[in-house]
mmCIF file of C-alpha atoms in Angstrom:
data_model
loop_
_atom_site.group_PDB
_atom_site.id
_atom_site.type_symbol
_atom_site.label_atom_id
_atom_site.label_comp_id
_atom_site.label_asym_id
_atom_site.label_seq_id
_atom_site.Cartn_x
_atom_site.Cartn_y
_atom_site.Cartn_z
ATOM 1 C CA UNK A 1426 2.465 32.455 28.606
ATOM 2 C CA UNK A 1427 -0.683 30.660 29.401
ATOM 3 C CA UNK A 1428 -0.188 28.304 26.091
ATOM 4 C CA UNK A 1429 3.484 27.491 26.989
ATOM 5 C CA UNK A 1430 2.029 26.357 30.464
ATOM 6 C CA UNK A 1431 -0.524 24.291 29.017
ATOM 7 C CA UNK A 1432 2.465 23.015 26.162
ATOM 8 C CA UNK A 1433 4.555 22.532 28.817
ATOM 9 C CA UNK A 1434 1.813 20.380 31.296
ATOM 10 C CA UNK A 1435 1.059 17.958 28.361
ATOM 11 C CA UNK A 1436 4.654 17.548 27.581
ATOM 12 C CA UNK A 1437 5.687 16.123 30.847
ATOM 13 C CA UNK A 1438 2.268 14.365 31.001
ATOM 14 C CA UNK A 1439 3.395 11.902 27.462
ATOM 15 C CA UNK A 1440 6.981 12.127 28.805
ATOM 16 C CA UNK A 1441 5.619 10.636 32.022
ATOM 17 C CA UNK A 1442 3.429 7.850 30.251
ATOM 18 C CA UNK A 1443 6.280 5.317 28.688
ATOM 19 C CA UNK A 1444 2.809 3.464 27.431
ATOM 20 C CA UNK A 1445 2.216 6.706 25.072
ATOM 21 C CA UNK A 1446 5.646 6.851 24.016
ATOM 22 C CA UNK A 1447 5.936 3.075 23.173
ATOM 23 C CA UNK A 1448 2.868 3.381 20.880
ATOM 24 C CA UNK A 1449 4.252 6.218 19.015
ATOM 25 C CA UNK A 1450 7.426 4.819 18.748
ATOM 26 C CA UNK A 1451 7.568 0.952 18.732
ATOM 27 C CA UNK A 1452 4.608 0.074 17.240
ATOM 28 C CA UNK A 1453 4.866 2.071 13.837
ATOM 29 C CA UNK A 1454 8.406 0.009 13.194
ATOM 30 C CA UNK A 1455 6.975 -2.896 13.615
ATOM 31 C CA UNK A 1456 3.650 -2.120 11.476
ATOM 32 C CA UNK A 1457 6.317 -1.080 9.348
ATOM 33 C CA UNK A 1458 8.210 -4.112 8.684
ATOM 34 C CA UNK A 1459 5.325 -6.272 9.015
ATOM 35 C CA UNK A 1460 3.521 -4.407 5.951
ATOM 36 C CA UNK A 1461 7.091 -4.351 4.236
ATOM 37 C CA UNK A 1462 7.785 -7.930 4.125
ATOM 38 C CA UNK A 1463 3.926 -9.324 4.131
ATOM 39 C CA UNK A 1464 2.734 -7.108 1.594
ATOM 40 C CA UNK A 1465 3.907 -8.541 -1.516
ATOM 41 C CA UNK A 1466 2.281 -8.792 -5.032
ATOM 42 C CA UNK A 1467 6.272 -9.794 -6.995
ATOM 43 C CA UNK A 1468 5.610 -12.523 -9.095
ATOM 44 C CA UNK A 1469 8.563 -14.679 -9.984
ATOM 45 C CA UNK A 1470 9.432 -18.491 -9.430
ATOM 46 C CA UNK A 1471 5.866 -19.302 -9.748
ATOM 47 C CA UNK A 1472 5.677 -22.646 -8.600
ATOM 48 C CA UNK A 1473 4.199 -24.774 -12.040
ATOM 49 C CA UNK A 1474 3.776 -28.452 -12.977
ATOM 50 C CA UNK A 1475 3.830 -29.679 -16.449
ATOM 51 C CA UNK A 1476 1.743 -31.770 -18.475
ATOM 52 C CA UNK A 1477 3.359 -32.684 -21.157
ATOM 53 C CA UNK A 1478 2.369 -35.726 -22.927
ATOM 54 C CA UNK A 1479 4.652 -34.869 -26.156
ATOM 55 C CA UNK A 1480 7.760 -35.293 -24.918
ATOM 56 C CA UNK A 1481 9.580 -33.957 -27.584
ATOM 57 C CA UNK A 1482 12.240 -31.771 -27.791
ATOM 58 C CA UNK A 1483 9.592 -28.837 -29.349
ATOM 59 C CA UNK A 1484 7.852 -29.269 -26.253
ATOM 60 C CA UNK A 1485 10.970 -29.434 -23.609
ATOM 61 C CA UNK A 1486 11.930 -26.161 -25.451
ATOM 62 C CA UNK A 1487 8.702 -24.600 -25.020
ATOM 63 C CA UNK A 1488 8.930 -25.146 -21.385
ATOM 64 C CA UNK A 1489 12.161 -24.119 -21.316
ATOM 65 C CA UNK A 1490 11.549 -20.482 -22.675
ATOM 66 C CA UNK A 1491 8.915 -20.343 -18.922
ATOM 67 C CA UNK A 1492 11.677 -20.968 -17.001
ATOM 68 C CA UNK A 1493 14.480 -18.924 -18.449
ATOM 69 C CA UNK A 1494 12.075 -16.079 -18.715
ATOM 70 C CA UNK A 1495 12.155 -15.332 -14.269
ATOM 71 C CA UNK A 1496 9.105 -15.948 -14.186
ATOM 72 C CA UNK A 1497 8.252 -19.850 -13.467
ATOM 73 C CA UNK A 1498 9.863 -22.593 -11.889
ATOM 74 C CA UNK A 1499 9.416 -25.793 -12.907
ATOM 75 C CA UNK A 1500 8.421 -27.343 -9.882
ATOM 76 C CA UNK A 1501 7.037 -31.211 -10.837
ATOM 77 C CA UNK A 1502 6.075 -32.837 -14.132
ATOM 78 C CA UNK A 1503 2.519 -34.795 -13.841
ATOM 79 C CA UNK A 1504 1.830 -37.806 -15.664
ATOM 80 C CA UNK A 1505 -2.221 -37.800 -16.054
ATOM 81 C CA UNK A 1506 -5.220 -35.697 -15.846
ATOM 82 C CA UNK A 1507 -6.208 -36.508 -12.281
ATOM 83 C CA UNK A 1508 -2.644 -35.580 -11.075
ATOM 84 C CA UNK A 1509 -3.078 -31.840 -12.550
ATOM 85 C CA UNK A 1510 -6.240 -31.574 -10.318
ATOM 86 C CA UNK A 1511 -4.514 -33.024 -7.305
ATOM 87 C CA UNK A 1512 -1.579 -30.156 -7.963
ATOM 88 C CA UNK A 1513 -3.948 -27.799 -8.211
ATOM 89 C CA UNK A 1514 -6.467 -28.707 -5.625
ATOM 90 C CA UNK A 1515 -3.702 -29.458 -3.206
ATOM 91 C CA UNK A 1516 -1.669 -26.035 -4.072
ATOM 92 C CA UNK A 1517 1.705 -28.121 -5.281
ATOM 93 C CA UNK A 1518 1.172 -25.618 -8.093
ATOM 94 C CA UNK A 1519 0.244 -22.144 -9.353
ATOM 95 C CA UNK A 1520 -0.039 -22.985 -12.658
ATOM 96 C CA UNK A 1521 -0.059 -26.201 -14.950
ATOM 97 C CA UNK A 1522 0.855 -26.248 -17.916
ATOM 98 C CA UNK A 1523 -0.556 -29.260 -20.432
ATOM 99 C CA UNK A 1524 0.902 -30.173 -24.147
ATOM 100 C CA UNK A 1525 -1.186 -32.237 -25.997
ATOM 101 C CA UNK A 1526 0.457 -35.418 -28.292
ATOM 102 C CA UNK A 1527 1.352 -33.678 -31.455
ATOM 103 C CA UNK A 1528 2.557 -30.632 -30.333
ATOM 104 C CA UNK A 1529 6.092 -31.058 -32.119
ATOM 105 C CA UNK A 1530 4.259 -32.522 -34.857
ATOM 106 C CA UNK A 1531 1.602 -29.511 -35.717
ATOM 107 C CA UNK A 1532 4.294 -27.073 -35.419
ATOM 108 C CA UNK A 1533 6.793 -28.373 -37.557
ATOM 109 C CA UNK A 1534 3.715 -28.907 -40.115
ATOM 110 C CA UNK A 1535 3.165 -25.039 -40.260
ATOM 111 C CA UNK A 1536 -0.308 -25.818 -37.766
ATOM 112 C CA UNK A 1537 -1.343 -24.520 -34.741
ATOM 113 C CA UNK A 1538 -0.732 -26.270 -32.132
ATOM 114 C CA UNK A 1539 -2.675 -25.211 -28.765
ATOM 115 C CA UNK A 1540 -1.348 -25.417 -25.281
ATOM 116 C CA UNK A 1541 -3.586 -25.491 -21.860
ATOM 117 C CA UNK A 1542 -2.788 -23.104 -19.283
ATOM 118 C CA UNK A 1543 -4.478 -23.221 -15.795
ATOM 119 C CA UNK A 1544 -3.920 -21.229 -13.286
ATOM 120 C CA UNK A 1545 -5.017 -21.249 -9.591
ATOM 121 C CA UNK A 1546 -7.442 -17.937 -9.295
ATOM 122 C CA UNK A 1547 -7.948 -17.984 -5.664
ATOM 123 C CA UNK A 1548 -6.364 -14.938 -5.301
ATOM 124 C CA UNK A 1549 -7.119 -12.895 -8.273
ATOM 125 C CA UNK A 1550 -4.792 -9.642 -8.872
ATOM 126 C CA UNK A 1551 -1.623 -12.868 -8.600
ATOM 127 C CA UNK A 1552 -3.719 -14.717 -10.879
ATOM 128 C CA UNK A 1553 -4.232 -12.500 -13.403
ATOM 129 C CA UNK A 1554 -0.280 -11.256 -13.239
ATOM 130 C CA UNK A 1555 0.554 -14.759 -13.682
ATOM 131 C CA UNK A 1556 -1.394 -15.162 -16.884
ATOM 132 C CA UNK A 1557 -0.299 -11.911 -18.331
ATOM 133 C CA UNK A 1558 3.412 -13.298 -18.209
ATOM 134 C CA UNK A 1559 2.519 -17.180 -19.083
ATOM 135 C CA UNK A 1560 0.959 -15.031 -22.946
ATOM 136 C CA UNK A 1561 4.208 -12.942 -22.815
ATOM 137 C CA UNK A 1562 6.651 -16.217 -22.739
ATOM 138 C CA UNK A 1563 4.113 -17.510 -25.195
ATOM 139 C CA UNK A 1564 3.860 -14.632 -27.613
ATOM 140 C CA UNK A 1565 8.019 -15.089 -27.196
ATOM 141 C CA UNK A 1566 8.177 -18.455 -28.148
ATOM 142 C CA UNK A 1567 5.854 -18.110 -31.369
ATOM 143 C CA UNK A 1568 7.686 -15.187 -32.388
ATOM 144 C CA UNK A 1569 11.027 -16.674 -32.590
ATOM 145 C CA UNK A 1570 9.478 -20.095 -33.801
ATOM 146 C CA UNK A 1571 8.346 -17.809 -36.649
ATOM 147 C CA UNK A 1572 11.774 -15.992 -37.384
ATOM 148 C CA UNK A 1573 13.274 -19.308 -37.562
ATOM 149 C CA UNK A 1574 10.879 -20.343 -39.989
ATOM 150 C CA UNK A 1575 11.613 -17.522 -42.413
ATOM 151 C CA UNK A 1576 15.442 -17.764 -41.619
ATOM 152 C CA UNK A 1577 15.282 -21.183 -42.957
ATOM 153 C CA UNK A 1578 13.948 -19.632 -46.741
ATOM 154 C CA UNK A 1579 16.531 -16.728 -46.027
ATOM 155 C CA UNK A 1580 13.843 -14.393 -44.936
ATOM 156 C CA UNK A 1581 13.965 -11.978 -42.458
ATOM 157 C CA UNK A 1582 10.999 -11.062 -40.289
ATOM 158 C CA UNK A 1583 9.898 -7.511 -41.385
ATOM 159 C CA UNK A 1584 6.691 -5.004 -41.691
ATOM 160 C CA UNK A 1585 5.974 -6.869 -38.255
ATOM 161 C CA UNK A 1586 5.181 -4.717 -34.795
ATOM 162 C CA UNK A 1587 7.402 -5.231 -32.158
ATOM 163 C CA UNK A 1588 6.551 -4.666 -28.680
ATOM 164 C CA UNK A 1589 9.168 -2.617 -26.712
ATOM 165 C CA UNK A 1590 7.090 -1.432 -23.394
ATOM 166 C CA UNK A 1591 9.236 0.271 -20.547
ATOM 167 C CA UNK A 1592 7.986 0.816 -17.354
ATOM 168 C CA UNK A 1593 8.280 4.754 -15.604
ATOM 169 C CA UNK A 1594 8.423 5.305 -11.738
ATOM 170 C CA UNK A 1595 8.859 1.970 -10.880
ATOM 171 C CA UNK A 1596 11.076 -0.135 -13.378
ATOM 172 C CA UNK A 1597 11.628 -3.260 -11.276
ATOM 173 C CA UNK A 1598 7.613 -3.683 -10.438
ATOM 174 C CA UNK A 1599 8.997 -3.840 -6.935
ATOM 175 C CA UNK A 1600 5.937 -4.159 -4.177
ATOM 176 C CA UNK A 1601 7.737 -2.950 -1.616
ATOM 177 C CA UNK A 1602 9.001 0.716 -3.428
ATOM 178 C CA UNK A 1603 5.161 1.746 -3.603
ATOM 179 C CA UNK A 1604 4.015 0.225 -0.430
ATOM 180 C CA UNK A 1605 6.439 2.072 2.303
ATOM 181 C CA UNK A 1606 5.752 5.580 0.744
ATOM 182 C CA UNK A 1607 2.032 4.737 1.298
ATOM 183 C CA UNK A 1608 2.411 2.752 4.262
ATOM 184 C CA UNK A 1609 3.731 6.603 6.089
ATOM 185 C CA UNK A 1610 0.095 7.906 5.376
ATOM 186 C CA UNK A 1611 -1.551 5.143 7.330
ATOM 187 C CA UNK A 1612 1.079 5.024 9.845
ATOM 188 C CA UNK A 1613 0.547 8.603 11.067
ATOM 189 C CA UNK A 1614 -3.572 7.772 10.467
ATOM 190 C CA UNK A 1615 -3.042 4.618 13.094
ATOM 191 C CA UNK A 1616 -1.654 6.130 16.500
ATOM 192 C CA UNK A 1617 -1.863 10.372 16.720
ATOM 193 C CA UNK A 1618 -5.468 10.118 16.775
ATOM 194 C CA UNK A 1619 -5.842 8.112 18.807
ATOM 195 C CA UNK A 1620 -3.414 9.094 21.447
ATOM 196 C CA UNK A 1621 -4.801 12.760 21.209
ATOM 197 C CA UNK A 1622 -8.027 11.046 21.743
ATOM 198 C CA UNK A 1623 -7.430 9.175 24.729
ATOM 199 C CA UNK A 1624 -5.880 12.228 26.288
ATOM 200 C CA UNK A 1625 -8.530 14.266 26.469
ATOM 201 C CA UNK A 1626 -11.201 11.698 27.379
ATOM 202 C CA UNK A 1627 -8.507 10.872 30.177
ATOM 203 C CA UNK A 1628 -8.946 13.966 31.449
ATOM 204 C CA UNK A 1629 -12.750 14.117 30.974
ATOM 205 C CA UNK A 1630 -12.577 10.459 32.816
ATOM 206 C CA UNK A 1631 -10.686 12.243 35.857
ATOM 207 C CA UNK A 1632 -12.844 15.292 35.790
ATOM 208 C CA UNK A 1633 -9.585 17.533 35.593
ATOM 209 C CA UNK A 1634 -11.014 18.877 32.539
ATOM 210 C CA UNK A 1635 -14.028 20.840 34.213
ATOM 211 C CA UNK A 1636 -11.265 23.223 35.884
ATOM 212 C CA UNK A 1637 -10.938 24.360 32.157
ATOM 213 C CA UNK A 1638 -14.265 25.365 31.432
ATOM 214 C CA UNK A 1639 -14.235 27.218 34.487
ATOM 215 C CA UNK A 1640 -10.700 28.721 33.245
ATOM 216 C CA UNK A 1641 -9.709 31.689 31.415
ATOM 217 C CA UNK A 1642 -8.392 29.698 29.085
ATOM 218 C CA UNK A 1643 -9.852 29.502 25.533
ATOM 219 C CA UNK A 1644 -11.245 27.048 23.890
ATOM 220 C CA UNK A 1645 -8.843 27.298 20.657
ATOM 221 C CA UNK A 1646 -5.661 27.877 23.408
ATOM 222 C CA UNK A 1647 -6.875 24.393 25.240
ATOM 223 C CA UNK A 1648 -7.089 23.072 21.319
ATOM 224 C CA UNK A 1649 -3.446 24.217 20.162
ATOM 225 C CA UNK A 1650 -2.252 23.253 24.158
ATOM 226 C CA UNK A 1651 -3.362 19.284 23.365
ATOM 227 C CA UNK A 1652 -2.958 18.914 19.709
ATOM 228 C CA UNK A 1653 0.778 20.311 19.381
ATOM 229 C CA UNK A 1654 2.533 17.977 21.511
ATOM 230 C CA UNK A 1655 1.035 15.451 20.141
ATOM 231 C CA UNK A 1656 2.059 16.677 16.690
ATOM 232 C CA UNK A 1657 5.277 17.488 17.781
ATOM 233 C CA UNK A 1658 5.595 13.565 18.781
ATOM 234 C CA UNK A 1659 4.011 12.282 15.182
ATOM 235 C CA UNK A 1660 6.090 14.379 13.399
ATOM 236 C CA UNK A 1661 8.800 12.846 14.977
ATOM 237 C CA UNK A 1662 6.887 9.229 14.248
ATOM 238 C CA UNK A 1663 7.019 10.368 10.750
ATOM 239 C CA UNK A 1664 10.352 10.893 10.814
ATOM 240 C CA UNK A 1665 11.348 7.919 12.384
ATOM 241 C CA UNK A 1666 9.506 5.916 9.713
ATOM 242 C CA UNK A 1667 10.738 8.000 7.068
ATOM 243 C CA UNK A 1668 14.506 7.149 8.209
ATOM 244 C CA UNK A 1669 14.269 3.419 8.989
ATOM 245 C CA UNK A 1670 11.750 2.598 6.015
ATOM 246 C CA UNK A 1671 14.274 4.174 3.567
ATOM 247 C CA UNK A 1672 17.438 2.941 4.416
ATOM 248 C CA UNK A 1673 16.273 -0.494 5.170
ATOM 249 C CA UNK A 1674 14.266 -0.695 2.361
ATOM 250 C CA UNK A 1675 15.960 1.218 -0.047
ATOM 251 C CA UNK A 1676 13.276 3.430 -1.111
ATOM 252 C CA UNK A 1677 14.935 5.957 -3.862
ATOM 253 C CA UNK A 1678 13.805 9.407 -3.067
ATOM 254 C CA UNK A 1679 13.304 11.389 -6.182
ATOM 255 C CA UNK A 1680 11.314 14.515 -5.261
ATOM 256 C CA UNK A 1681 11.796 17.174 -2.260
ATOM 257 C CA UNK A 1682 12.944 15.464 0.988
ATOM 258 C CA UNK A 1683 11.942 19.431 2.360
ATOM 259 C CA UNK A 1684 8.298 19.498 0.434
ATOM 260 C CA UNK A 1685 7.431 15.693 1.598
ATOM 261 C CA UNK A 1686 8.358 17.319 5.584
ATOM 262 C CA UNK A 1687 5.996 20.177 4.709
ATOM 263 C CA UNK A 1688 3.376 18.632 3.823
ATOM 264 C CA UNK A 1689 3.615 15.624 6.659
ATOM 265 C CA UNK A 1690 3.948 18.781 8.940
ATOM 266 C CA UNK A 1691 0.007 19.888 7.787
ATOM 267 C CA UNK A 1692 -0.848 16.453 7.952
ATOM 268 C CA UNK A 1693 0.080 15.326 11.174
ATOM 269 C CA UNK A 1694 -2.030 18.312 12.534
ATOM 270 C CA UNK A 1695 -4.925 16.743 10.519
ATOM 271 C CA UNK A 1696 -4.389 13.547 12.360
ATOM 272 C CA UNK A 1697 -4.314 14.669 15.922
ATOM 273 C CA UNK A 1698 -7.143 17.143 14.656
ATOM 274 C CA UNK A 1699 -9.039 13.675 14.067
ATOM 275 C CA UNK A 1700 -8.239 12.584 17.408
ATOM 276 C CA UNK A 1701 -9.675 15.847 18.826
ATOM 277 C CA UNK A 1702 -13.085 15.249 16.885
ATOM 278 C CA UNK A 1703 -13.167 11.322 18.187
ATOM 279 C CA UNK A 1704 -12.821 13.085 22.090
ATOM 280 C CA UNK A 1705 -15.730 14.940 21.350
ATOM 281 C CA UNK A 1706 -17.970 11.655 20.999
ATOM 282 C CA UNK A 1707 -16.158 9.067 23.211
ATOM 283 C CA UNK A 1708 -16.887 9.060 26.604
ATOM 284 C CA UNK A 1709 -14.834 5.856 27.949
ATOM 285 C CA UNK A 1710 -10.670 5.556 27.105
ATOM 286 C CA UNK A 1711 -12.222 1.830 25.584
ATOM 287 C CA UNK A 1712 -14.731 3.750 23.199
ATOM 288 C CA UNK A 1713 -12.118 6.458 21.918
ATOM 289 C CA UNK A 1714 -9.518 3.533 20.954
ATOM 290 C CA UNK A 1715 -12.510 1.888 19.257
ATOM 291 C CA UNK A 1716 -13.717 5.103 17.397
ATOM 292 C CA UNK A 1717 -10.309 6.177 16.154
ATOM 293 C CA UNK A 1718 -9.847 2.213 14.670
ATOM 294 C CA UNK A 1719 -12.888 2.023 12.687
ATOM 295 C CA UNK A 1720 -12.969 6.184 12.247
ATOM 296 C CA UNK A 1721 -9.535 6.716 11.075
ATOM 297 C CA UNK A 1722 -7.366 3.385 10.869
ATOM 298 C CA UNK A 1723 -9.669 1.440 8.598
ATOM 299 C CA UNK A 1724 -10.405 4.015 6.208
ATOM 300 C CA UNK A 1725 -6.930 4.744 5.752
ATOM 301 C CA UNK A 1726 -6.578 1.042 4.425
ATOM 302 C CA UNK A 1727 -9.370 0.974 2.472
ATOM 303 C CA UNK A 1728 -9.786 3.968 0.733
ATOM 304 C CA UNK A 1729 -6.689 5.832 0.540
ATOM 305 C CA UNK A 1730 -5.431 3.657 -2.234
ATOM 306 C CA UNK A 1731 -2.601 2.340 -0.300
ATOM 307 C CA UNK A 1732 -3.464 -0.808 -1.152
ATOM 308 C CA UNK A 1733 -6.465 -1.302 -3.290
ATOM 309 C CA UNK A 1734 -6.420 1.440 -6.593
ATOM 310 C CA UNK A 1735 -9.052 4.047 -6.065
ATOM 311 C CA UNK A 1736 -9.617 4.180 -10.154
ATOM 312 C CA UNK A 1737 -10.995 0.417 -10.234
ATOM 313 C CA UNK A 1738 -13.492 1.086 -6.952
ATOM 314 C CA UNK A 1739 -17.326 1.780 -8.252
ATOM 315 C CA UNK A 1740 -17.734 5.675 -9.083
ATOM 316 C CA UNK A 1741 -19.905 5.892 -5.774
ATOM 317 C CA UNK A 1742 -16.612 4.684 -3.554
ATOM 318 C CA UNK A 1743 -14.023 7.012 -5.425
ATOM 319 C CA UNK A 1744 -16.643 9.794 -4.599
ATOM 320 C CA UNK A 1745 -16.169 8.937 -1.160
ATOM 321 C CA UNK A 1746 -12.492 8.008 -0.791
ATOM 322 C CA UNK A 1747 -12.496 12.420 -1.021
ATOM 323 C CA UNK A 1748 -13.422 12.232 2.908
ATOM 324 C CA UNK A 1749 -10.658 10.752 4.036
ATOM 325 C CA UNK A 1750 -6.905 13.212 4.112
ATOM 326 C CA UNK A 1751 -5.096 9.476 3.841
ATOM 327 C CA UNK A 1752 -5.785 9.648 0.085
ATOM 328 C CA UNK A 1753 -4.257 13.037 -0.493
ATOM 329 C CA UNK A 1754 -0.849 12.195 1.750
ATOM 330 C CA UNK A 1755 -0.763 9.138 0.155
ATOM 331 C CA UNK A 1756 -0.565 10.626 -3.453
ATOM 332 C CA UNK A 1757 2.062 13.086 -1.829
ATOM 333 C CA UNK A 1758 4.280 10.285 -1.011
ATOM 334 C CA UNK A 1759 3.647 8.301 -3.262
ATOM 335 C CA UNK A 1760 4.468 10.978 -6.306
ATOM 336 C CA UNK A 1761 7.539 12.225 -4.531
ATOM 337 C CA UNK A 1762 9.067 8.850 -3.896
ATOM 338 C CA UNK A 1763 8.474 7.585 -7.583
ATOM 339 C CA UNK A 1764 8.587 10.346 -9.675
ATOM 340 C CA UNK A 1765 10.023 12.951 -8.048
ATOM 341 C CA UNK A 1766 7.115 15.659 -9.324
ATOM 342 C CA UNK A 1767 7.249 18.933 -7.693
ATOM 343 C CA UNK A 1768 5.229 21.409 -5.683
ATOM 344 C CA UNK A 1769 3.541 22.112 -8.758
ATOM 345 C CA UNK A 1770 1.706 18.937 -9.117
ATOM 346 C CA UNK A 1771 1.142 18.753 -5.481
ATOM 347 C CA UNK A 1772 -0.331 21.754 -4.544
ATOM 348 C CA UNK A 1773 -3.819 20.693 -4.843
ATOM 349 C CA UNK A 1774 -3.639 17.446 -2.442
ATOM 350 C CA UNK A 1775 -1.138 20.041 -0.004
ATOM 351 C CA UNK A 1776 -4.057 22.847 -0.082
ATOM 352 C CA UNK A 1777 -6.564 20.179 0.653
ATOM 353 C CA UNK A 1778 -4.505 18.860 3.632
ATOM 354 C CA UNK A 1779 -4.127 22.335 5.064
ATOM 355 C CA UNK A 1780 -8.152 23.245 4.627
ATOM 356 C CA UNK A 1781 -8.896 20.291 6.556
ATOM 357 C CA UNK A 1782 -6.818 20.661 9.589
ATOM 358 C CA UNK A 1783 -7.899 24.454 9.571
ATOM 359 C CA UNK A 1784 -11.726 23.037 9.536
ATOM 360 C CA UNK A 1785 -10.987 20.079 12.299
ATOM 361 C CA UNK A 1786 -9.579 22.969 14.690
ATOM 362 C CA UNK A 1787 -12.054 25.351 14.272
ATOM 363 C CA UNK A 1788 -14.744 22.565 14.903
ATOM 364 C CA UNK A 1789 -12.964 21.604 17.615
ATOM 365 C CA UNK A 1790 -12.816 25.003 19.301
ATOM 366 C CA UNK A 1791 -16.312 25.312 18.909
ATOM 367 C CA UNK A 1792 -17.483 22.418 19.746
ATOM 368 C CA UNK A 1793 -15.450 23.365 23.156
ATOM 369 C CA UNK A 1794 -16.864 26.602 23.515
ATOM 370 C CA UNK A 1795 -20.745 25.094 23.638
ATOM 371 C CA UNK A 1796 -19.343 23.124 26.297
ATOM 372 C CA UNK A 1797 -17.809 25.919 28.219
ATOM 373 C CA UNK A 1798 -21.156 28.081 27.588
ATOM 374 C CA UNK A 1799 -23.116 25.455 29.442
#
């Protein structure tokens, strides 16, 4: 009876506060769309000038084979050396490609006949996916050069490897299918904790929380009283997220829709759990919303691999990345939206989850009940 009463008080008290209910509810579809649009590492009509001071048809063919492949649009041809600085230097282009005089001439010879690529590296991980594909088209170009070559003697190209790489999980390289299942983990790491937060110091601010301690109500009944509201309201974040991010983005769901609500059931009582341990060290409304950004939020984007892989961090920062729940939701999602695995390669991350929410609430209760003792 005494937990339904305090269930019941902090029900009406978010129901009462529309600024509460916005934040859980506005502010995660518009993080949403914001990371689902703006996040983007597609490559394709990469914007590149040519160079080409051969002019043959060789080399109108070997530019050619960049733009059929997807990949590259020619965007301008340049006409001397200081112009492919200026494209570059001014960003008119990604890439440049330059074909020296006797391009046509080498090749036809049976010679090698070298091409420049540059590419524009201030942004690395695009720069290094655009030269991957500018070797593919050219590995593509010499090999059929070279099966032409031996169809002309009546050959056929043979004893040679051939390449035939598929891709698992996510076949289109699409951004956007590996950034919404990850972008649920942070979502639920951004707000609950730090609405659960600013609810209890609230009540610390108005001193209505000294007629607990003075209560007969327990510590770990005042604990469950705050944190399962607010869990009832993330869950409900989550699966308002889960709803609009799918449809609109048209994230394939190939694992348990019931085993990714189980485990964002355990790990929205981890969040508001966090929000309970930032209340124990804030004192202001200002310092809670500040502690639960750099305690919870930033992490989450950092080291949860949601956006940066954890396997290329130094051994030191994978170590830590274990601290932080984000990282274990995250693979949850993550592995059920792109390869559908089951409960048996989850149960590890979903034990982990669970141990950490029972830790947070038993630190919280304690933490209360030194309080209460004083």
């Amino acid at each position: 009876m005494m937990l339904a009463a305090l269930l019941r008080k902090e029900t009406i008290e978010i129901l009462r506060d529309p600024i509460t209910l916005a934040v859980a509810v506005v502010l995660p579809l518009i993080m949403l769309f914001l990371f689902g649009y703006g996040v983007s590492m597609d490559v394709e009509n990469v914007p590149t000038a040519v160079y080409d001071q051969d002019r043959t048809p060789q080399s109108a063919r070997f530019i050619d084979t960049f733009v059929q492949s997807g990949y590259f649009k020619h965007h301008r041809n340049l006409w001397s050396p200081r112009q492919v600085d200026a494209a570059l230097d001014r960003a008119d282009a990604t890439m440049v490609i330059v074909i020296p005089p006797g391009f046509a001439r080498r090749l036809a010879a049976g010679s090698e006949a070298p091409v420049q690529i540059l590419i524009d590296g201030s942004f690395s991980p695009t720069a290094l996916i655009v030269s991957n594909y500018a070797a593919a088209v050219v590995n593509r170009f010499s090999t059929r050069l070279a099966e032409e070559r031996l169809a002309e003697f009546g050959l056929t190209a043979s004893g040679l490897v051939r390449l035939e790489s598929r891709v698992w999980y996510n076949a289109p390289l699409k951004t956007v299918n590996y950034i919404v299942p990850g972008l649920f983990a942070v979502l639920l790491m951004a707000f609950p904790p730090m609405l659960t937060a600013l609810a209890i110091v609230r009540e610390r601010e108005r001193g209505t929380i000294e007629q607990i301690y003075v209560s007969p109500v327990s510590p770990a009944m005042f604990i469950l009283g705050k944190i399962i509201p607010y869990a009832v309201l993330a869950f409900g974040e989550m699966l308002l997220v889960l709803a609009v991010g799918t449809a609109w983005f048209d994230i394939p769901l190939r694992g348990s829709l019931g085993l990714l609500l189980g485990a964002s059931l355990i790990y929205v009582f981890v969040t508001v759990g966090l929000g309970v341990a930032v209340s124990a060290v804030a004192r202001t409304q200002v310092a809670a919303v500040l502690l639960s950004s750099v305690g919870t939020l930033m992490p989450s984007f950092l080291f949860s691999g949601f956006l940066f892989p954890i396997a290329t961090m130094p051994y030191l920062l994978q170590l830590y990345t274990y601290a932080f729940p984000t990282r274990y939701f995250n693979d949850i999602s993550r592995d059920l939206f792109l390869k559908g695995v089951g409960i048996e390669y989850l149960w590890g991350n979903i034990a982990l989850l669970a141990l950490y929410a029972v830790v947070l609430f038993a630190a919280a209760s304690l933490t209360l009940r030194k309080k209460v003792a004083r």
